[in-house]
XYZ file of C-alpha atoms in Angstrom:
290
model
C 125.207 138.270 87.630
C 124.733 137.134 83.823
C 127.925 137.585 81.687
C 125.481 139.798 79.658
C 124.085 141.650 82.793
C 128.171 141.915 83.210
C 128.924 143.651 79.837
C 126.342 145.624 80.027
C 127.270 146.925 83.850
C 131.123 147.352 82.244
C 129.456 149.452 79.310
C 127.708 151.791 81.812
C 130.898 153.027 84.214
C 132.756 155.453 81.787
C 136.299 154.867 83.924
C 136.094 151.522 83.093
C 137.175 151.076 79.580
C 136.422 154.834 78.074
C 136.564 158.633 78.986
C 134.167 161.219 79.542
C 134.640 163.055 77.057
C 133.410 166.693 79.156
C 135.513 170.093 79.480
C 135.160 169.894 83.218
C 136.809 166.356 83.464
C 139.425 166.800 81.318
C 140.288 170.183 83.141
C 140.011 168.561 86.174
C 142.743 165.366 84.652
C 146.346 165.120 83.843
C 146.198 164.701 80.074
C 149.156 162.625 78.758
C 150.614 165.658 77.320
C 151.696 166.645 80.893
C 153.758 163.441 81.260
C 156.534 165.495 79.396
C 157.250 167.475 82.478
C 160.757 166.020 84.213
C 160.935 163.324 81.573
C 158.267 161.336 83.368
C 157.034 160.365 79.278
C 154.686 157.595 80.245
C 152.343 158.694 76.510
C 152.218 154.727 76.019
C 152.000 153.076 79.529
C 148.297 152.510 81.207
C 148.437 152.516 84.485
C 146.480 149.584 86.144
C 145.431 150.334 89.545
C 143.091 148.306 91.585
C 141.186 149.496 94.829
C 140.066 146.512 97.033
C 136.651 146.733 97.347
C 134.729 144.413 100.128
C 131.376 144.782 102.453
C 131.845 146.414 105.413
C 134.374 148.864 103.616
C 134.584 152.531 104.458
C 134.253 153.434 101.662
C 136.483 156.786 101.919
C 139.832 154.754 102.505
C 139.539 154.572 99.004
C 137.267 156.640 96.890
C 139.540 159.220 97.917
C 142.605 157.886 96.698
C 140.089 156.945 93.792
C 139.365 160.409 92.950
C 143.092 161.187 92.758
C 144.403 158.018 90.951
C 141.721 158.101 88.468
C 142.964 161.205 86.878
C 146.650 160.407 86.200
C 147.517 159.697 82.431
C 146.860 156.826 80.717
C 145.013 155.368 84.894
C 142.289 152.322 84.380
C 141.155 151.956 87.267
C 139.777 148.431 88.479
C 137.424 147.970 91.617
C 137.788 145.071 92.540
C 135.560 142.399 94.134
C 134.530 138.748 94.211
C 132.010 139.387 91.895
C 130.098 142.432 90.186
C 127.497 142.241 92.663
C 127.059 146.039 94.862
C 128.968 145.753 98.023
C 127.840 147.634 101.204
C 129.790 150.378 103.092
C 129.881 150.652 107.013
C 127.700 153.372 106.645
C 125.407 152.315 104.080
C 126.594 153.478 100.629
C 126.185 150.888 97.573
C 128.895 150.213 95.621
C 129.648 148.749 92.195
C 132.195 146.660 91.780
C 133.630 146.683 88.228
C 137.094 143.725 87.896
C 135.939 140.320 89.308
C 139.146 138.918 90.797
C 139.259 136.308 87.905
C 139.853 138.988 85.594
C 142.243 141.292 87.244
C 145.491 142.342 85.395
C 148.635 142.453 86.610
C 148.456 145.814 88.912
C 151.249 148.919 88.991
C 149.538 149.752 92.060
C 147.314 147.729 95.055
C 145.208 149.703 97.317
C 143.636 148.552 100.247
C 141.372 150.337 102.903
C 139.896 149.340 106.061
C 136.662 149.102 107.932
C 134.747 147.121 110.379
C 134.587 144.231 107.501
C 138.455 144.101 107.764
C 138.142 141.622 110.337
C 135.986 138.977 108.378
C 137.859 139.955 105.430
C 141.134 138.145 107.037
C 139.416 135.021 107.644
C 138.393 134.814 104.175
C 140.507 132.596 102.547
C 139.577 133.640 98.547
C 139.942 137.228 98.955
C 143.498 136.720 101.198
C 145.245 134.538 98.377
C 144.058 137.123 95.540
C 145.335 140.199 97.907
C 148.594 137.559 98.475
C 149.069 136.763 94.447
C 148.015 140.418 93.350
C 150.379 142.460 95.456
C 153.317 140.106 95.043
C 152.832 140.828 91.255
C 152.056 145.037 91.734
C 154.768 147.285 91.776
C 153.255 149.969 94.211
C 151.677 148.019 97.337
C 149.295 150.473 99.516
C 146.729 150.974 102.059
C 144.826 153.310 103.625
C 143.766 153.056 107.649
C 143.119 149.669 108.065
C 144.119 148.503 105.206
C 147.599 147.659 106.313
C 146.411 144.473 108.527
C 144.767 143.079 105.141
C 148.004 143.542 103.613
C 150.348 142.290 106.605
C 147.481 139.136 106.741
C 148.462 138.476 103.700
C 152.014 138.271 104.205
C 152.804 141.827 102.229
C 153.815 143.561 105.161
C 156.729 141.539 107.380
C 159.327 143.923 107.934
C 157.830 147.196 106.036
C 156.946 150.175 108.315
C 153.335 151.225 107.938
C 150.765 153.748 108.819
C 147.437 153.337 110.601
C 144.760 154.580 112.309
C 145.934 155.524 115.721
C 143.614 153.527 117.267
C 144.876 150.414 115.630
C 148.457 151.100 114.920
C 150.052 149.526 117.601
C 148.583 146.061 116.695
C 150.066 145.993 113.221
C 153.450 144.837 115.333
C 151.211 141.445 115.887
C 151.491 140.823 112.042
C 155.605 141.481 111.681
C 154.718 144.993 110.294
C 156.504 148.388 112.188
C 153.359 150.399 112.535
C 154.761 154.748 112.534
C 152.740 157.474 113.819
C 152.770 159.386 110.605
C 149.792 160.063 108.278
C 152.026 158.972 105.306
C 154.706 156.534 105.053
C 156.824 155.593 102.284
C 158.781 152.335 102.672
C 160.295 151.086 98.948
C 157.807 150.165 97.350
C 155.076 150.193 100.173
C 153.326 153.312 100.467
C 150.761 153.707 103.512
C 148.486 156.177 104.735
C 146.890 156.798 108.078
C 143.374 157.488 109.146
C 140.541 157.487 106.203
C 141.021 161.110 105.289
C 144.914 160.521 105.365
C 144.134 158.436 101.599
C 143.628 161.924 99.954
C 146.931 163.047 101.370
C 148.314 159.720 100.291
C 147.013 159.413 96.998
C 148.691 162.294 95.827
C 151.632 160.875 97.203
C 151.451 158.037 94.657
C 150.706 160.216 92.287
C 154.009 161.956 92.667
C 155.683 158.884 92.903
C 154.028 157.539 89.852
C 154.131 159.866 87.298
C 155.924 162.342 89.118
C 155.900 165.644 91.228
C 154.626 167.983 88.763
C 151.610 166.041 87.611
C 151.125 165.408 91.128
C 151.230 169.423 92.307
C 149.075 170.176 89.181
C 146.494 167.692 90.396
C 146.745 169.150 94.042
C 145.593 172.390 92.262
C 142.927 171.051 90.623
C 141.263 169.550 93.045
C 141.934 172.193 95.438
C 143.147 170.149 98.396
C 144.040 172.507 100.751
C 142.328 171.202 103.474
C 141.663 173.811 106.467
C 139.221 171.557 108.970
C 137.386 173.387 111.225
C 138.550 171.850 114.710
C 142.044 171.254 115.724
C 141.752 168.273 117.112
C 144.013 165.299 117.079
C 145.107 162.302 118.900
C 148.275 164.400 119.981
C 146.034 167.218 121.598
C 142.994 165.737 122.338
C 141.450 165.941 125.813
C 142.682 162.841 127.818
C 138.827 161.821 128.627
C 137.785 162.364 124.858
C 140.773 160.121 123.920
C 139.296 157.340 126.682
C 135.881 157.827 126.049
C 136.685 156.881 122.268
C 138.961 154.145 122.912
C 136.346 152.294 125.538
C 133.811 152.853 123.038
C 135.842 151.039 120.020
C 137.112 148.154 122.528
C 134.870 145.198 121.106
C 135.632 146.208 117.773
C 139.826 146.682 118.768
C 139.878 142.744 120.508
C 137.927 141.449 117.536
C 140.629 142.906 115.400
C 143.592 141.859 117.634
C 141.768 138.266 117.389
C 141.824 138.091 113.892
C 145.352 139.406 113.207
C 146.297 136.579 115.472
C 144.808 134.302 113.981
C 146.350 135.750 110.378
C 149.805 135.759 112.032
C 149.393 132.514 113.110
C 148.507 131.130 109.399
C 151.591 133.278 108.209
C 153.700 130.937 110.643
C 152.478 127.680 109.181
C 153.615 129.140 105.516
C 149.985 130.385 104.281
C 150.187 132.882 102.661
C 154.005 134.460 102.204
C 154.654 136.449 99.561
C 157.994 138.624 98.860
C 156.747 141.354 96.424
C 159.284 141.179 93.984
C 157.047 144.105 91.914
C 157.865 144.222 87.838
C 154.497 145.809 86.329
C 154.623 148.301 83.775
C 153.976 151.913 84.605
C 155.391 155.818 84.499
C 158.835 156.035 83.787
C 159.632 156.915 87.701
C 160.901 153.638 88.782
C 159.685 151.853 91.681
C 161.572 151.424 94.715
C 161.628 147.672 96.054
């Protein structure tokens, strides 16, 4: 892509560097005025927040959080990739890039999902030293499902607890991570969530601990999250066979996983990458726990 095709994809994605300026969306946002609620005054600050973007995404791990994130006060949010070029879901959906990593500010938060092109992901050397150098710099580093081995790969994880999908979780161990059967988990400044869906639930856990609990409850409300799914089904009740069934099914996919976390864990012994996130970017008011 041109640096003029560039500007002129920037000019066309109105989160990028301007608002809509519609009713709906700014009924449906936390307008900076709210910031005064518990003296979480953050009127000045923008919020840089980057989503990890790469093919073989899915794609919910983090347009949910993006939905979410994207309307705190003063949020530009950055979707980052390699390049501006459209990346491909799991499933099939295109999607835009908008922050090469070249050109990606220091973050207040790092969000990574997961997805069947996690595994080639950690063998990529470019996209493991920006995930390395970005989230040693952020002051929130998260995930969603899968997202966590990208981050451990990476170094970010040793020592941290961290959520998962279930059918992963107990690998992240492999990595020096200390993978918990909750759908959110909150460990200083490393904030997980389980399962794809579980980035809703998590994003508005950031949220809170962003900007607060107020401008997080309002956006709750707004949104309407009160999820009420129409099966209760889960891997703590689910029929032993189903559970099997599903877990035979995802084997390939589970060993080429375990391969490549070994292989990350054994690059993380030779000293490439580490990184201690010391944290240190700007944001809300609500400090961030390290």
């Amino acid at each position: 892509m041109s640096l003029d095709q560039a500007a002129l994809h920037r000019s066309a994605l109105p989160w990028q560097e301007r608002r809509v300026e519609c009713r709906f969306r700014l009924i449906l946002s936390c307008p900076k005025s709210c910031c005064s609620m518990k003296g979480n005054d953050v009127s000045k600050e923008t919020l840089e927040i980057g989503l990890l973007f790469f093919p073989g995404m899915t794609q919910l791990d983090v347009t949910g959080p993006f939905e979410v994130l994207a309307r705190l006060p003063g949020a530009r949010i950055h979707l980052l990739w390699k390049s501006l070029d459209p990346i491909t879901s799991d499933v099939g959906l295109t999607l835009m890039p908008t922050t090469p990593f070249a050109e990606c500010p220091t973050l207040d938060v790092l969000c990574v999902g997961g997805g069947p092109g996690q595994m080639a992901l950690m063998d990529d050397p470019e996209v493991m030293a920006f995930v390395a150098d970005a989230g040693a710099r952020a002051r929130y580093v998260t995930s969603v499902c899968a997202g966590c081995f990208i981050l451990a790969g990476a170094g970010l994880l040793t020592g941290y607890r961290s959520a998962c999908h279930w059918l992963s979780r107990d690998q992240l161990a492999v990595l020096g991570a200390i993978p918990v059967k909750d759908r959110i988990v909150v460990d200083r400044n490393r904030i997980s969530g389980g399962g794809v869906t579980a980035g809703i639930d998590f994003a508005f856990e950031v949220a809170a601990q962003l900007c607060g609990v107020d401008i997080a409850r309002r956006l709750q409300l707004m949104l309407e999250y009160d999820p009420k799914p129409p099966f209760d089904i889960t891997e703590d009740n689910a029929p032993a066979e189903l559970l099997a069934e599903i877990r035979s099914a995802a084997r390939p996919m589970l060993e080429e996983r375990l391969r490549s976390s070994e292989r990350a864990a054994a690059r993380l012994a030779a000293g490439q990458p580490q990184s201690d996130v010391a944290g240190g970017a700007a944001g809300c008011s609500a400090g961030a726990p390290q």
